Short mmCIF file of C-alpha atoms in Angstrom, two decimals:
data_model
loop_
_atom_site.label_atom_id
_atom_site.label_comp_id
_atom_site.label_asym_id
_atom_site.label_seq_id
_atom_site.Cartn_x
_atom_site.Cartn_y
_atom_site.Cartn_z
CA ASP A 1 95.26 102.59 96.33
CA ILE A 2 98.47 101.85 93.90
CA VAL A 3 99.78 98.11 94.28
CA MET A 4 103.39 97.45 93.94
CA THR A 5 104.91 94.22 93.04
CA GLN A 6 108.62 93.52 92.67
CA SER A 7 110.44 90.47 92.21
CA PRO A 8 111.75 88.43 92.62
CA ASP A 9 112.24 88.79 96.43
CA SER A 10 115.78 88.03 96.50
CA LEU A 11 118.63 87.58 94.07
CA ALA A 12 122.11 86.41 94.02
CA VAL A 13 124.30 87.44 91.30
CA SER A 14 128.74 87.06 90.90
CA LEU A 15 130.61 89.61 91.30
CA GLY A 16 130.29 91.71 87.76
CA GLU A 17 127.45 90.59 86.66
CA ARG A 18 123.63 91.49 85.56
CA ALA A 19 121.09 92.46 87.67
CA THR A 20 117.85 92.55 87.09
CA ILE A 21 114.98 93.80 89.36
CA ASN A 22 111.25 93.66 88.12
CA CYS A 23 108.50 96.59 90.03
CA LYS A 24 104.90 96.43 89.06
CA SER A 25 102.45 98.61 89.51
CA SER A 26 98.69 97.74 89.65
CA ARG A 27 97.67 100.56 87.26
CA THR A 28 99.33 103.02 84.91
CA ILE A 29 101.81 105.28 86.87
CA LEU A 30 102.43 106.87 83.15
CA TYR A 31 101.58 110.86 83.02
CA SER A 32 100.11 111.72 80.20
CA SER A 33 99.98 115.54 80.53
CA ASP A 34 103.44 115.66 80.57
CA ASN A 35 104.78 111.85 79.80
CA LYS A 36 106.43 110.71 82.89
CA ASN A 37 106.41 107.72 84.99
CA TYR A 38 105.94 109.01 88.67
CA LEU A 39 108.10 105.65 89.88
CA ALA A 40 112.24 106.09 91.92
CA TRP A 41 114.02 103.09 92.87
CA TYR A 42 115.71 102.69 95.83
CA GLN A 43 118.90 101.34 97.45
CA GLN A 44 118.85 100.94 101.61
CA LYS A 45 122.01 99.10 103.08
CA ALA A 46 122.22 97.31 106.65
CA GLY A 47 121.02 100.05 109.46
CA GLN A 48 120.90 102.25 107.03
CA PRO A 49 117.94 104.98 105.45
CA PRO A 50 116.90 104.60 101.62
CA LYS A 51 118.54 106.24 99.15
CA LEU A 52 117.44 107.84 95.86
CA LEU A 53 118.87 106.10 93.13
CA ILE A 54 116.26 106.97 89.63
CA TYR A 55 113.46 109.13 89.86
CA TRP A 56 111.56 108.83 86.78
CA ALA A 57 111.34 105.45 86.02
CA SER A 58 115.12 106.16 84.05
CA THR A 59 116.83 109.62 85.94
CA ARG A 60 119.51 108.71 87.60
CA GLU A 61 120.06 110.58 90.82
CA SER A 62 123.03 112.89 90.86
CA GLY A 63 126.83 110.51 92.00
CA VAL A 64 124.48 107.53 91.49
CA PRO A 65 127.33 105.40 89.65
CA ASP A 66 126.23 104.60 85.62
CA ARG A 67 126.04 101.09 86.58
CA PHE A 68 122.12 101.66 87.39
CA SER A 69 119.72 102.10 85.37
CA GLY A 70 116.02 102.20 85.25
CA SER A 71 113.46 101.23 82.49
CA GLY A 72 110.13 100.81 81.41
CA SER A 73 106.72 102.75 81.36
CA GLY A 74 102.97 102.98 82.49
CA THR A 75 103.24 99.69 84.61
CA ASP A 76 105.97 97.36 83.93
CA PHE A 77 109.42 98.56 85.41
CA THR A 78 113.07 97.36 85.96
CA LEU A 79 116.10 98.69 87.91
CA THR A 80 119.26 96.63 85.99
CA ILE A 81 123.28 96.84 87.62
CA SER A 82 125.13 96.04 85.05
CA SER A 83 127.82 94.73 86.28
CA LEU A 84 127.85 94.31 89.82
CA GLN A 85 130.24 95.32 92.74
CA ALA A 86 130.43 94.22 96.30
CA GLU A 87 129.23 97.69 97.62
CA ASP A 88 125.44 97.44 95.89
CA VAL A 89 124.21 94.46 98.39
CA ALA A 90 121.64 95.81 99.92
CA VAL A 91 117.76 96.31 99.62
CA TYR A 92 115.56 97.66 96.47
CA TYR A 93 112.87 99.44 96.66
CA CYS A 94 110.30 100.10 93.87
CA GLN A 95 108.10 103.61 94.73
CA GLN A 96 105.39 105.62 93.09
CA TYR A 97 104.76 108.94 93.60
CA TYR A 98 101.54 109.13 91.09
CA SER A 99 99.27 109.31 94.28
CA THR A 100 99.15 109.85 97.18
CA PRO A 101 99.39 107.35 99.44
CA ARG A 102 102.73 107.15 97.71
CA THR A 103 103.36 103.94 98.31
CA PHE A 104 106.33 100.96 97.42
CA GLY A 105 107.12 97.36 96.47
CA GLY A 106 107.79 95.12 98.90
CA GLY A 107 111.82 94.93 98.02
CA THR A 108 114.37 93.23 96.66
CA LYS A 109 117.16 92.08 98.25
CA VAL A 110 120.48 91.89 96.46
CA GLU A 111 123.41 89.24 97.41
CA ILE A 112 126.45 88.30 96.56
CA LYS A 113 127.01 84.65 94.52
CA GLU B 1 126.21 119.61 104.31
CA VAL B 2 123.03 118.52 103.27
CA HIS B 3 121.02 116.69 106.97
CA LEU B 4 117.60 116.05 108.20
CA VAL B 5 118.07 114.33 111.50
CA GLU B 6 115.64 112.86 113.99
CA SER B 7 114.65 112.72 117.12
CA GLY B 8 112.03 112.04 120.56
CA GLY B 9 111.71 108.35 119.38
CA GLY B 10 111.78 105.91 122.20
CA LEU B 11 109.18 103.39 124.28
CA VAL B 12 106.20 103.68 124.96
CA GLN B 13 102.53 102.03 125.44
CA PRO B 14 99.65 101.20 123.78
CA GLY B 15 97.75 104.31 124.26
CA GLY B 16 100.15 106.62 124.66
CA SER B 17 101.75 109.51 123.21
CA LEU B 18 105.15 110.91 121.42
CA ARG B 19 106.18 114.12 119.46
CA LEU B 20 109.14 113.68 116.96
CA SER B 21 111.41 116.05 115.24
CA CYS B 22 113.25 116.62 112.38
CA ALA B 23 115.85 119.46 112.13
CA ALA B 24 116.72 119.89 109.00
CA SER B 25 119.96 122.23 107.22
CA GLY B 26 121.65 122.96 104.15
CA PHE B 27 119.08 123.34 102.36
CA THR B 28 115.82 126.35 102.04
CA PHE B 29 113.37 124.18 104.29
CA ALA B 30 110.64 126.41 103.83
CA THR B 31 111.01 125.50 100.01
CA TYR B 32 111.15 121.81 100.47
CA THR B 33 107.52 119.71 100.58
CA MET B 34 108.45 116.93 103.46
CA ASN B 35 107.11 113.58 104.33
CA TRP B 36 107.50 110.82 107.64
CA VAL B 37 108.21 107.30 106.27
CA ARG B 38 108.28 104.79 108.37
CA GLN B 39 110.24 100.77 108.41
CA ALA B 40 108.55 98.06 111.03
CA PRO B 41 111.45 96.22 111.85
CA GLY B 42 112.68 93.72 109.73
CA LYS B 43 110.26 94.99 106.95
CA GLY B 44 109.58 97.37 104.58
CA LEU B 45 108.87 100.99 103.55
CA GLU B 46 105.89 102.76 103.93
CA TRP B 47 104.55 106.59 103.69
CA VAL B 48 103.03 108.30 106.70
CA SER B 49 102.29 111.91 105.91
CA TYR B 50 103.05 114.84 103.56
CA ILE B 51 103.25 118.62 104.13
CA SER B 52 103.77 120.53 101.22
CA SER B 53 106.07 123.49 101.95
CA SER B 54 103.35 126.01 103.42
CA SER B 55 101.62 123.52 105.35
CA ASP B 56 98.81 124.01 103.44
CA THR B 57 98.41 120.92 102.06
CA ILE B 58 98.25 117.34 103.82
CA TYR B 59 98.33 113.66 103.78
CA GLN B 60 97.73 111.25 105.99
CA ALA B 61 98.44 107.64 105.37
CA GLU B 62 94.80 105.47 106.25
CA SER B 63 96.50 103.58 108.90
CA VAL B 64 97.54 106.42 111.22
CA LYS B 65 94.39 109.44 110.27
CA GLY B 66 93.40 110.55 113.04
CA ARG B 67 95.76 109.29 115.34
CA PHE B 68 98.43 111.17 113.84
CA THR B 69 99.25 114.99 113.00
CA VAL B 70 101.97 116.32 110.44
CA SER B 71 103.18 120.29 110.75
CA ARG B 72 106.06 122.32 110.36
CA ASP B 73 107.97 125.42 111.39
CA ASN B 74 109.61 126.88 108.58
CA ALA B 75 111.90 129.71 111.21
CA LYS B 76 113.03 126.33 113.23
CA ASN B 77 113.84 124.56 110.09
CA SER B 78 112.02 121.43 112.11
CA LEU B 79 109.44 119.18 110.74
CA TYR B 80 107.34 117.35 113.74
CA LEU B 81 105.06 114.05 114.13
CA GLN B 82 102.19 114.21 116.91
CA MET B 83 101.65 110.60 117.52
CA ASN B 84 98.82 109.48 119.80
CA SER B 85 97.05 106.47 120.61
CA LEU B 86 100.17 104.83 119.97
CA ARG B 87 99.22 101.28 118.39
CA VAL B 88 101.29 97.98 118.60
CA GLU B 89 101.71 97.63 115.27
CA ASP B 90 103.19 101.98 115.06
CA THR B 91 106.33 99.99 116.13
CA ALA B 92 109.48 100.99 113.23
CA VAL B 93 112.00 103.37 112.80
CA TYR B 94 110.73 106.48 111.56
CA TYR B 95 112.62 108.73 108.64
CA CYS B 96 111.74 112.28 107.65
CA ALA B 97 112.45 112.35 103.89
CA ARG B 98 112.42 114.82 101.80
CA ASP B 99 110.76 115.35 97.97
CA ARG B 100 112.85 116.31 95.54
CA TYR B 101 112.39 120.10 94.23
CA GLY B 102 109.83 119.62 91.99
CA ASP B 103 108.78 116.51 92.15
CA TYR B 104 107.82 113.83 95.11
CA ALA B 105 110.70 111.49 95.11
CA PHE B 106 112.22 111.45 98.23
CA ASP B 107 116.04 112.23 98.00
CA MET B 108 117.26 112.96 101.13
CA TRP B 109 116.47 111.07 103.92
CA GLY B 110 117.72 111.58 107.73
CA GLN B 111 118.80 108.29 110.20
CA GLY B 112 115.66 107.57 111.21
CA THR B 113 114.02 107.67 115.10
CA MET B 114 113.22 104.11 116.50
CA VAL B 115 109.25 103.99 117.49
CA SER B 116 108.53 100.77 119.87
CA VAL B 117 104.53 100.48 121.27
CA SER B 118 104.84 97.98 123.86
CA SER B 119 103.01 97.09 127.56
#
């Protein structure tokens, strides 16, 4: 199984400041035949189901604000919130869909400082 | 509007069974691959099972293999999870989740149904 490791477990950021979440896979999730990274990012607010933010590591889902961006390739990935808003308080998960079982990172809790 | 609505959760004793359902609306259910994902109280997300659009391919997590069975009825726009031999560690919110068309990111989730396994 591919193990997904997120860091940090939690972070507190001031409103308007940048938040950066890291995700590392235990082996590459870059598929050579299509040169795509099979990685997604989700946001889960308290009491709600997860919401897809980013797929293919860097493609923003329709309707997701452009302050959210994804980057990275191979085994190392980053989700950046460029200017944290109050409504961004949530737990964020990375997930690989390169192989079965599809596995998630442990989550990163983002709070307001 | 696109919706997934789970039902069938509840309290069951260890060793018992439950059947979860997920009703889809607002999209052509028969053309999408579907999944079940669970989340234990206060914990992270765990993928449980996958079923292809025509039910010809099924994958299960090792933790549920031999105990859980995923199925679907495209005529009824419904996804199911038959859960047998339930264990305390199966306690979780169970979500049905749609695969994004053309890849395998989960682009739509239901609100979830709670399954509690306890004596």
